[in-house]
PDB file of C-alpha atoms and ligand atoms in Angstrom:
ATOM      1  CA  UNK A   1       0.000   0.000   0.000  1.00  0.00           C
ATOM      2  CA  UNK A   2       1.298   3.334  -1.295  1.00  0.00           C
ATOM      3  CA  UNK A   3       0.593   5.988   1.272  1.00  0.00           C
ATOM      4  CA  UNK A   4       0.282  10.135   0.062  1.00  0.00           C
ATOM      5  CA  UNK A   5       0.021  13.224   2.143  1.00  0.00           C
ATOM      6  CA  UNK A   6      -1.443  16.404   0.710  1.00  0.00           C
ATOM      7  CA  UNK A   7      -3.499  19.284   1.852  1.00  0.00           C
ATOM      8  CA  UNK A   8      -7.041  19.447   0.517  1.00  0.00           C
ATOM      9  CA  UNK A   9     -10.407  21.238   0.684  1.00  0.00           C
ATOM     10  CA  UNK A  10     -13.407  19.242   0.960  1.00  0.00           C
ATOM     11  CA  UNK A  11     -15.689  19.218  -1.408  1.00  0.00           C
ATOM     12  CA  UNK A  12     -18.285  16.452  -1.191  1.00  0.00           C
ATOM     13  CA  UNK A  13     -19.425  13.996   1.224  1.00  0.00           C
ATOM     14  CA  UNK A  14     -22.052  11.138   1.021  1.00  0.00           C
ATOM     15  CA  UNK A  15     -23.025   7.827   3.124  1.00  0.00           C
ATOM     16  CA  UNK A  16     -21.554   4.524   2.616  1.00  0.00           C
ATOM     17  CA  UNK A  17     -23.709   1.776   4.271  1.00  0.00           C
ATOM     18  CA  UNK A  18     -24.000   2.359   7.922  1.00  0.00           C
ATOM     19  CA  UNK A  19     -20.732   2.955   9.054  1.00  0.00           C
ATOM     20  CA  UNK A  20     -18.344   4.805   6.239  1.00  0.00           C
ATOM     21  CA  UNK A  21     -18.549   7.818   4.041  1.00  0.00           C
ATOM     22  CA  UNK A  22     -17.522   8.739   0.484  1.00  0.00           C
ATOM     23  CA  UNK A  23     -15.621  11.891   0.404  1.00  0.00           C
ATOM     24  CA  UNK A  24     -14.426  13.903  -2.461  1.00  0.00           C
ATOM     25  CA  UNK A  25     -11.228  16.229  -2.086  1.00  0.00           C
ATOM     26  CA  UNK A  26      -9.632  18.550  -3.743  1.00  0.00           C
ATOM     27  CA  UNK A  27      -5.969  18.601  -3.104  1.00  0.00           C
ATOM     28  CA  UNK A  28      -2.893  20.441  -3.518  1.00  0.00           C
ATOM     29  CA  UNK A  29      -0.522  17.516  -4.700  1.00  0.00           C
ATOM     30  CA  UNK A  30      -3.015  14.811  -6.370  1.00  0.00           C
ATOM     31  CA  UNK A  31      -5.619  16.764  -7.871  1.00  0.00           C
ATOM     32  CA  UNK A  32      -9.320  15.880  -7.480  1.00  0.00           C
ATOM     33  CA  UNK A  33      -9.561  12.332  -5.549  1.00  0.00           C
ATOM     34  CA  UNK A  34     -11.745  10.083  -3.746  1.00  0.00           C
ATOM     35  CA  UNK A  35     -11.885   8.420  -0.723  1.00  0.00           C
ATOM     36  CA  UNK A  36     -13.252   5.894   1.683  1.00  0.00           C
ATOM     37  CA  UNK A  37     -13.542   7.289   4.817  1.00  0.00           C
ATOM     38  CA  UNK A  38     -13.605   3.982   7.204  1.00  0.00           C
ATOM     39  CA  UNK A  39     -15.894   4.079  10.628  1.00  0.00           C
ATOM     40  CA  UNK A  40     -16.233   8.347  10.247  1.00  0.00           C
ATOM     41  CA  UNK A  41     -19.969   7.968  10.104  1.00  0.00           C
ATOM     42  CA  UNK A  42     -20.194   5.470  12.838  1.00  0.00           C
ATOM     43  CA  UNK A  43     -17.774   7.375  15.594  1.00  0.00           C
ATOM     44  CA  UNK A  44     -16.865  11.148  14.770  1.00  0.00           C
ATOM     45  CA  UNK A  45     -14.055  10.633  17.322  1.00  0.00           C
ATOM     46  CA  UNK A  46     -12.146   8.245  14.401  1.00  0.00           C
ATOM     47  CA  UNK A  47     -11.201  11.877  12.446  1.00  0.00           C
ATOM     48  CA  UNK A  48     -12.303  14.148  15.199  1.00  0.00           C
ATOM     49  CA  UNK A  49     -15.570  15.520  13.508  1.00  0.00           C
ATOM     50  CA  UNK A  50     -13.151  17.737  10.972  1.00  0.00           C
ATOM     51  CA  UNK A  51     -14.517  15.773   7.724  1.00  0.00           C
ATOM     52  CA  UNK A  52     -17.220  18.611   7.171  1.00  0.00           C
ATOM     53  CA  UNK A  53     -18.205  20.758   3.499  1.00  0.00           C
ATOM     54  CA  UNK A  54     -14.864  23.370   2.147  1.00  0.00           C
ATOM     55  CA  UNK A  55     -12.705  22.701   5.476  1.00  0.00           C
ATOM     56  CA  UNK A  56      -9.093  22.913   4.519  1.00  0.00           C
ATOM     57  CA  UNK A  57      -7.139  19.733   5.706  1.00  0.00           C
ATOM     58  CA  UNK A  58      -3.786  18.446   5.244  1.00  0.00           C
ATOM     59  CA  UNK A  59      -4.949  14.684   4.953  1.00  0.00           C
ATOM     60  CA  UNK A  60      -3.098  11.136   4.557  1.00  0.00           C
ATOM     61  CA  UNK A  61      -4.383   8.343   2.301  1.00  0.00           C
ATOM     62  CA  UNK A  62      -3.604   4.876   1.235  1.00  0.00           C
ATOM     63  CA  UNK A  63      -4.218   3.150  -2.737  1.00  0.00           C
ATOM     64  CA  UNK A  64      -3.906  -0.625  -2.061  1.00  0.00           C
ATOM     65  CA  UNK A  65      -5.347  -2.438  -4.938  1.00  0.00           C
ATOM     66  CA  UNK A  66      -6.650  -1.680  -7.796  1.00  0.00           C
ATOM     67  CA  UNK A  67     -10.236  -0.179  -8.713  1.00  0.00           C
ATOM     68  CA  UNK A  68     -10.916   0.058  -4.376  1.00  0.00           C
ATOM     69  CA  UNK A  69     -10.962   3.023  -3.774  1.00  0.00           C
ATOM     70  CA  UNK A  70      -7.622   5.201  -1.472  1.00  0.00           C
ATOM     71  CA  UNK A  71      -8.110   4.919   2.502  1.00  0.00           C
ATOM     72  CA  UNK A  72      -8.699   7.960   4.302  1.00  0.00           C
ATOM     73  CA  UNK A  73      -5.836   7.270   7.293  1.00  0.00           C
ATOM     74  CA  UNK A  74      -5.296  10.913   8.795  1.00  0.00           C
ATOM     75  CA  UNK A  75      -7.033  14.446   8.241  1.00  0.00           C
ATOM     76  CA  UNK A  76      -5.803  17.240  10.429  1.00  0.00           C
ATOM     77  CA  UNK A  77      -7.654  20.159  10.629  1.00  0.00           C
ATOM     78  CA  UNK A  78      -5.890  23.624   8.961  1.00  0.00           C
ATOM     79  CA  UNK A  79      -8.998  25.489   8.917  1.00  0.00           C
ATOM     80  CA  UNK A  80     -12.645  24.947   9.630  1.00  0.00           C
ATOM     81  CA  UNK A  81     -14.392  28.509   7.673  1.00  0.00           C
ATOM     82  CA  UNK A  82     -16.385  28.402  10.832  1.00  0.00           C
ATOM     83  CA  UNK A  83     -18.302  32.097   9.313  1.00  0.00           C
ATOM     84  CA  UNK A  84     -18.962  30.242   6.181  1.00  0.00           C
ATOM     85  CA  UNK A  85     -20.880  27.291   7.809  1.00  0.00           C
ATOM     86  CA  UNK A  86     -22.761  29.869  10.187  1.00  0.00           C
ATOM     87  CA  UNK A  87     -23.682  31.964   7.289  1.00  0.00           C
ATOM     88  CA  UNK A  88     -26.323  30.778   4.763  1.00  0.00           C
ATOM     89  CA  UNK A  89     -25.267  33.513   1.658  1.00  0.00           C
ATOM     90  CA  UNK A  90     -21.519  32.375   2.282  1.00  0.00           C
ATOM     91  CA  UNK A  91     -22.080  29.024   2.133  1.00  0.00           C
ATOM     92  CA  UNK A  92     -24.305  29.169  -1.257  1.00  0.00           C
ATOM     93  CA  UNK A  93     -21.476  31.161  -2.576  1.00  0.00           C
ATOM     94  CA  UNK A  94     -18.998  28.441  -1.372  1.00  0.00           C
ATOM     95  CA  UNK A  95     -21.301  25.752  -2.680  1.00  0.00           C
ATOM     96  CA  UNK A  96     -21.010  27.508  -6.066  1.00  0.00           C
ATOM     97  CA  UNK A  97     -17.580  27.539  -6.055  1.00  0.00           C
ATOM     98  CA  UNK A  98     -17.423  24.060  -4.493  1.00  0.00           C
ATOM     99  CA  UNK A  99     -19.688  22.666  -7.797  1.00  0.00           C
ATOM    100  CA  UNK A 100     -17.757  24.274 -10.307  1.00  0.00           C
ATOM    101  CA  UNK A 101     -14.178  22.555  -9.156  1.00  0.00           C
ATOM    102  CA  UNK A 102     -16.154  19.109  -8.626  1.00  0.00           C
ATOM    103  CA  UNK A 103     -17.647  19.327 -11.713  1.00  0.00           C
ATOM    104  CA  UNK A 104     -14.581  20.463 -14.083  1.00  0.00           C
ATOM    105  CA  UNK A 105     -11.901  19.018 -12.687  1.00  0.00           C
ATOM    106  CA  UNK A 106     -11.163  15.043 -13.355  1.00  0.00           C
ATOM    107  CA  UNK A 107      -9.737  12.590 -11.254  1.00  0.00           C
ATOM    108  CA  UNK A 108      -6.138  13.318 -10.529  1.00  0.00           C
ATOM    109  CA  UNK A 109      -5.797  16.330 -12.560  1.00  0.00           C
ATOM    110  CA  UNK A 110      -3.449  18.926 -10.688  1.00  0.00           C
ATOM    111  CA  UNK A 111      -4.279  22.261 -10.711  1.00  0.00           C
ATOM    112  CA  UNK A 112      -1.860  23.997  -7.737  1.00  0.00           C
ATOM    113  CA  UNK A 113      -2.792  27.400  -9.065  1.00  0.00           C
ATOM    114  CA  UNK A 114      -6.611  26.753  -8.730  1.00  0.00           C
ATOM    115  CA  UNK A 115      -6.491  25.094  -5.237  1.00  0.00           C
ATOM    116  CA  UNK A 116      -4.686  28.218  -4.101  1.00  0.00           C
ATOM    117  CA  UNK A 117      -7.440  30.409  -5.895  1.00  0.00           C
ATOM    118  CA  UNK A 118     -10.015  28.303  -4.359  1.00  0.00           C
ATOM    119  CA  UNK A 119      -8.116  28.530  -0.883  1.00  0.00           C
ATOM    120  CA  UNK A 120      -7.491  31.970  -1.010  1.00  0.00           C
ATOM    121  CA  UNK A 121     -11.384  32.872  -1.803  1.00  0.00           C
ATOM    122  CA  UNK A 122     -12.669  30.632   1.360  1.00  0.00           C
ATOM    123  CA  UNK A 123     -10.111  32.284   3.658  1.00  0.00           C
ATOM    124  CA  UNK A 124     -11.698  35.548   2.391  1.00  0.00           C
ATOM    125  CA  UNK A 125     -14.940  35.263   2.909  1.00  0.00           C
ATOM    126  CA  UNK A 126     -14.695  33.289   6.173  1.00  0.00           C
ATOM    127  CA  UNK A 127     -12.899  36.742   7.013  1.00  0.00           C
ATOM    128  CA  UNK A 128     -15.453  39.083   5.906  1.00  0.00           C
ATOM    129  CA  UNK A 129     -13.269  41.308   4.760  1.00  0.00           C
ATOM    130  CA  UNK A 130     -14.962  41.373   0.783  1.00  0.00           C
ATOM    131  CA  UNK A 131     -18.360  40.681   0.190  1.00  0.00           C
ATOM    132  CA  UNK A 132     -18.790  37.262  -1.410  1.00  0.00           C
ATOM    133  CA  UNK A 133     -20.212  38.610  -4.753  1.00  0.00           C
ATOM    134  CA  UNK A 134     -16.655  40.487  -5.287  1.00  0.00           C
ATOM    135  CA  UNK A 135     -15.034  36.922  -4.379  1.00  0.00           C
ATOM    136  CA  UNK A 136     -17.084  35.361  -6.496  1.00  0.00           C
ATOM    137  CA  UNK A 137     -16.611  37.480  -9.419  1.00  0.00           C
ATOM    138  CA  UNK A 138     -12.566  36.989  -8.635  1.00  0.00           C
ATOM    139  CA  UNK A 139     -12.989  33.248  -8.413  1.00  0.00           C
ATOM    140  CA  UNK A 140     -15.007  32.885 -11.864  1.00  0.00           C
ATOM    141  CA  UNK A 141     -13.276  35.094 -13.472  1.00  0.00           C
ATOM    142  CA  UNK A 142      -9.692  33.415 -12.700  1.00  0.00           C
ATOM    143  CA  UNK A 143     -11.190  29.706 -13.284  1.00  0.00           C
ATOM    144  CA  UNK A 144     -12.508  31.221 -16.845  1.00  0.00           C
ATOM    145  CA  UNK A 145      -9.139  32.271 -17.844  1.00  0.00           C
ATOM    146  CA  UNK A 146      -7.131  29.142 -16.543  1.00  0.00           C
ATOM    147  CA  UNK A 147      -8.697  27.057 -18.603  1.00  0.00           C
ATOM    148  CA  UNK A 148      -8.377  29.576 -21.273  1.00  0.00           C
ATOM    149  CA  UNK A 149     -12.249  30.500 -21.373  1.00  0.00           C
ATOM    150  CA  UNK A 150     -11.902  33.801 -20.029  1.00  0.00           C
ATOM    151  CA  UNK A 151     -14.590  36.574 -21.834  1.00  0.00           C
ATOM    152  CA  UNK A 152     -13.068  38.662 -23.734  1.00  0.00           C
ATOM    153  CA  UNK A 153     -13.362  42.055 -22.584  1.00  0.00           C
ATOM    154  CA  UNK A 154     -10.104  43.940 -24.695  1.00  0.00           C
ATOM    155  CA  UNK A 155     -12.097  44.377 -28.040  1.00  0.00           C
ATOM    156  CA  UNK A 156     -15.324  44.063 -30.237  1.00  0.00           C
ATOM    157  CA  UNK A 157     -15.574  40.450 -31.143  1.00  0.00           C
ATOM    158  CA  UNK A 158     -16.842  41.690 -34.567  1.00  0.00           C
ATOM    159  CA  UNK A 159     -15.115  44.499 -35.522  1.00  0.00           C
ATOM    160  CA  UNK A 160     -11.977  43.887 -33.288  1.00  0.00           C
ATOM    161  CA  UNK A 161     -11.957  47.010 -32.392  1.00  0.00           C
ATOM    162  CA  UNK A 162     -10.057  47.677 -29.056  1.00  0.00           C
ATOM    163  CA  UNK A 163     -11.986  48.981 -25.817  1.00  0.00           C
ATOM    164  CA  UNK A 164     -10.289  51.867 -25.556  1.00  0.00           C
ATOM    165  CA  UNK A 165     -10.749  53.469 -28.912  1.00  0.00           C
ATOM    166  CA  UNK A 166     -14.855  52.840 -28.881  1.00  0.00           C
ATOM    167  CA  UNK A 167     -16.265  56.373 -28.003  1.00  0.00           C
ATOM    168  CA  UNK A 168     -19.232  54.852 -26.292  1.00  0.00           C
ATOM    169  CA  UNK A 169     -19.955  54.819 -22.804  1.00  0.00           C
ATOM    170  CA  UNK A 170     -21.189  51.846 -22.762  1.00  0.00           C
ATOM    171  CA  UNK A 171     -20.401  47.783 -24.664  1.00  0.00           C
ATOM    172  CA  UNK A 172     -22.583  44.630 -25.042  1.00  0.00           C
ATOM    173  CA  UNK A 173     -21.431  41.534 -24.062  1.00  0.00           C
ATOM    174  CA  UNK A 174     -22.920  39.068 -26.306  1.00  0.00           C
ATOM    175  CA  UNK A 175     -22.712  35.325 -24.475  1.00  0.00           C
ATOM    176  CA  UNK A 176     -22.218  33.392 -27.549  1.00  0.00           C
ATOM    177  CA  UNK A 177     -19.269  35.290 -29.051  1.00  0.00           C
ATOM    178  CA  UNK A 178     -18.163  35.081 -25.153  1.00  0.00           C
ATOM    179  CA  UNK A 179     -17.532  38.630 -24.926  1.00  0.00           C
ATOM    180  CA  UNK A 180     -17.916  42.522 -25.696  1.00  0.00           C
ATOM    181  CA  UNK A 181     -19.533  44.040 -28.934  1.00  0.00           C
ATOM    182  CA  UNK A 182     -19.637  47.679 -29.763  1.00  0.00           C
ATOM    183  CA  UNK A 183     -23.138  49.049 -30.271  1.00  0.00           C
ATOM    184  CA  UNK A 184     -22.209  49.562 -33.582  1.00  0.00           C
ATOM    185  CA  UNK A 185     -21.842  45.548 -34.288  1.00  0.00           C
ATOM    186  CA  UNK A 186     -24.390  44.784 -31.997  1.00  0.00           C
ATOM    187  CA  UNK A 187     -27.256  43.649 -33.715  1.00  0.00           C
ATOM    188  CA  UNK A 188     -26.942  39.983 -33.692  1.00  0.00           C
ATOM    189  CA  UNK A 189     -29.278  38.303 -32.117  1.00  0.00           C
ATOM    190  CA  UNK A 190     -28.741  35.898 -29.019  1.00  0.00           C
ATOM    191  CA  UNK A 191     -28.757  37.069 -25.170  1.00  0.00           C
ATOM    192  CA  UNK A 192     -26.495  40.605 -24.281  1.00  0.00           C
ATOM    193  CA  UNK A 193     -25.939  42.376 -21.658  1.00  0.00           C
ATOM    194  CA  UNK A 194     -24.645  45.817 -21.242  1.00  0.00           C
ATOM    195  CA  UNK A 195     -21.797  46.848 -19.686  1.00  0.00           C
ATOM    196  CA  UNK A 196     -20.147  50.164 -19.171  1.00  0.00           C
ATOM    197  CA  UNK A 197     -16.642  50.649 -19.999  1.00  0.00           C
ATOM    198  CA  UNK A 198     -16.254  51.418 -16.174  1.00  0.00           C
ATOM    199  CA  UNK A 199     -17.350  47.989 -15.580  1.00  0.00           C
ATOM    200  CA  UNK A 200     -15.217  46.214 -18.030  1.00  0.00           C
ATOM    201  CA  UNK A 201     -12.327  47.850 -16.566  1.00  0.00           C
ATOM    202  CA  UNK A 202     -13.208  46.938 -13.165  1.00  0.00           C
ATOM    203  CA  UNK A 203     -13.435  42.855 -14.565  1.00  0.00           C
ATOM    204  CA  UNK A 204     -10.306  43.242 -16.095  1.00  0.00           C
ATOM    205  CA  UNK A 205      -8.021  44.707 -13.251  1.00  0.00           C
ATOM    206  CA  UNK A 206      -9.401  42.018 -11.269  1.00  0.00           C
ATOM    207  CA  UNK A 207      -8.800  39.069 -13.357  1.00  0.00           C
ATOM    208  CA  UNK A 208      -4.626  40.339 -13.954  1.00  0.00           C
ATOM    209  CA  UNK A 209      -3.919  42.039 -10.275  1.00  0.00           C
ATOM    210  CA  UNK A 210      -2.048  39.952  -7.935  1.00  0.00           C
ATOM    211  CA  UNK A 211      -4.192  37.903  -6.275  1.00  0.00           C
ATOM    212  CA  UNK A 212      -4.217  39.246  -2.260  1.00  0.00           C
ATOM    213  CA  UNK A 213      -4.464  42.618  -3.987  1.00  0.00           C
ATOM    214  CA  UNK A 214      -7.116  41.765  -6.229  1.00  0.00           C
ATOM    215  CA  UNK A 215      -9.108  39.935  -3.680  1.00  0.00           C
ATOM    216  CA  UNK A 216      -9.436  43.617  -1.737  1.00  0.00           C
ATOM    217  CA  UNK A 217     -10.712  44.875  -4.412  1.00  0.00           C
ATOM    218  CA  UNK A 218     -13.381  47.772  -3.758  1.00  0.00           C
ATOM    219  CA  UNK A 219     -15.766  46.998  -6.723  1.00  0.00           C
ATOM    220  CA  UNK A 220     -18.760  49.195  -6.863  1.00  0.00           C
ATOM    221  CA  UNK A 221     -22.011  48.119  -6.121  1.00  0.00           C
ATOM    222  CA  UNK A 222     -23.294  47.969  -9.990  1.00  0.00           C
ATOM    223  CA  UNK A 223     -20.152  46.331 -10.835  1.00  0.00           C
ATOM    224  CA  UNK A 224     -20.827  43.536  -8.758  1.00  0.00           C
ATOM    225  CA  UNK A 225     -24.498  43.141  -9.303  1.00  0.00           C
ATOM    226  CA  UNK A 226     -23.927  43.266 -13.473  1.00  0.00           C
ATOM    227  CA  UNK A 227     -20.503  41.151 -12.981  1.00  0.00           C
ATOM    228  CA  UNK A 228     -21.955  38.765 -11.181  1.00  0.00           C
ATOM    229  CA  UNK A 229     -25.414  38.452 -13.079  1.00  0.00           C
ATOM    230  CA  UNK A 230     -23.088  38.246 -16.722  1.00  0.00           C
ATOM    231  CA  UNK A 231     -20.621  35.643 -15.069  1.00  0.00           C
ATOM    232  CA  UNK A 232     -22.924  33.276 -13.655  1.00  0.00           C
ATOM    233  CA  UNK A 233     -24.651  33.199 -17.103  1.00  0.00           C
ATOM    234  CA  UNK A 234     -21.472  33.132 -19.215  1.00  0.00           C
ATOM    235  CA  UNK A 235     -19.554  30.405 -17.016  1.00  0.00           C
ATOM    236  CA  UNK A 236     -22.303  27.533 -17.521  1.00  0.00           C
ATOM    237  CA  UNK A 237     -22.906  28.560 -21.203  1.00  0.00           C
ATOM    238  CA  UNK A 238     -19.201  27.858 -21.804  1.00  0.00           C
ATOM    239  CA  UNK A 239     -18.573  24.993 -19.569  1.00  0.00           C
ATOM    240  CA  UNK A 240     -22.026  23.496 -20.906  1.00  0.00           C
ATOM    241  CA  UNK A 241     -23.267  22.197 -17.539  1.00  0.00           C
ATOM    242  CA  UNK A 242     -26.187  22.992 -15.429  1.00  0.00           C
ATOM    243  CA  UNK A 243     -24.970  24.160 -12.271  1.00  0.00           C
ATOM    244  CA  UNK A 244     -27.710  23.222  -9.309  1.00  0.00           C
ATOM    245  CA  UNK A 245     -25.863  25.480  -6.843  1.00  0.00           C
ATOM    246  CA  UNK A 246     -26.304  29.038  -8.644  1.00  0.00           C
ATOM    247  CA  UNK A 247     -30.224  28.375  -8.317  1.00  0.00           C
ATOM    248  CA  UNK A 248     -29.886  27.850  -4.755  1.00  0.00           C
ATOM    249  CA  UNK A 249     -27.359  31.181  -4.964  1.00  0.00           C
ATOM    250  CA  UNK A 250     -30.004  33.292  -6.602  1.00  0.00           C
ATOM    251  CA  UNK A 251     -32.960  32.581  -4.481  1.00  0.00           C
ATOM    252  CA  UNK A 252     -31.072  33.277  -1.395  1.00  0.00           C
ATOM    253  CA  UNK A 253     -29.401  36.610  -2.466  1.00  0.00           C
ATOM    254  CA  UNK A 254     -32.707  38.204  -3.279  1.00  0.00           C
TER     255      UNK A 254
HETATM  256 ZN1   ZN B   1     -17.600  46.306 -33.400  1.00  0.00          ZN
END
């Protein structure tokens, strides 16, 4: 038996018979993986109760033979988000985020840069410090662009015209092309939004800043509200899945 160690953020959990659970993790060193997680249903005392939704752990697990599935042996708790769990808006927000790893990642693929996005966004809102649409405009808008899907917002999809040299105040973002149109191109059909340039500038300063700076970002109020209403549209469209968690999202931030 082949034994690994690795922090990771949970990201699923689900009964297995009476006494085990299935757990899902995202981890720094191995990717996405799953586990068996032996006797943690039956006694909380055999990992301490720490094996709960988005805690960061630094866990240890065992592959023995093939197609069984890696023993959970260790989890130590790094840090719990207790303001997340307490809060029902931070935890739709982290459910969001939660879904969109689970569901684009595959088994064992490593993404280092993403697990410290996806760290570094918990550890934020836990902390209060931005408000979780901000964070969540940070977190889809860096996801987008590491798997090189990020909108573009630099210049007319049609007429390639850059940003900066349309004399309008304002740009439609047209989902399909996956990004802005100038008013004068914009008569295709298909769903748009509209976006000032104010607001495109805002998106793009936070998808290049460095990422603690970035994460303090002071969007405005409309920035968020049209950022977050265009990204949560725009990242299903191009991933092509039906995310259950933004429903839950929306009904709870009205
Ligand atoms: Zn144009």
């Amino acid at each position: 038996m082949s034994s690994y160690s690795t922090p990771a953020i949970m990201l699923r959990k689900t009964d297995f018979g009476d006494y085990d659970l299935i757990i899902t993790l995202f981890t720094l060193k191995e990717g996405k993986i799953t586990v068996i997680a032996k006797s943690a249903k039956k006694s909380t005392k055999r990992f301490g109760g720490v094996l709960e939704l988005f805690s960061a752990l630094d866990v240890v697990y065992g592959t023995g033979r093939r197609k069984s599935l890696p023993v959970l042996q260790e989890a130590v708790l790094k840090h719990p988000f207790p303001s997340i769990r307490a809060s029902v808006l931070k935890t739709a927000y982290a459910s969001y985020w939660t879904e969109l790893i689970n569901e684009w990642m595959e088994d064992g693929q490593i993404e280092a840069l993403l697990y410290q996005l996806f760290y570094h966004v918990l550890k934020e809102l836990d902390a209060g410090a931005s408000s979780g649409g901000a964070l969540s405009i940070l977190f889809q808008m860096r996801f987008m662009k590491m798997f090189g899907l990020a909108p573009n917002l630099r210049r007319c999809g049609t007429c390639r015209m850059d940003m900066e040299n349309i004399k309008e105040t304002t740009v439609m973002f047209n989902l399909a092309k996956g990004g802005i149109i100038c008013n004068r191109c914009a008569v295709e059909s298909g769903r748009k939004f509209v976006l000032t340039k104010g607001i495109v500038k805002q998106l793009l300063w936070i998808e290049k800043e460095n990422l603690e700076q970035a994460a303090r970002i002071r969007l405005d109020s409309e920035a968020i509200k049209v950022g977050e209403e265009l990204l949560e549209a725009f990242v299903p469209f191009h991933l092509g899945k039906d995310l259950r968690s933004l429903k839950f999202l929306r009904q709870i931030r009205k």
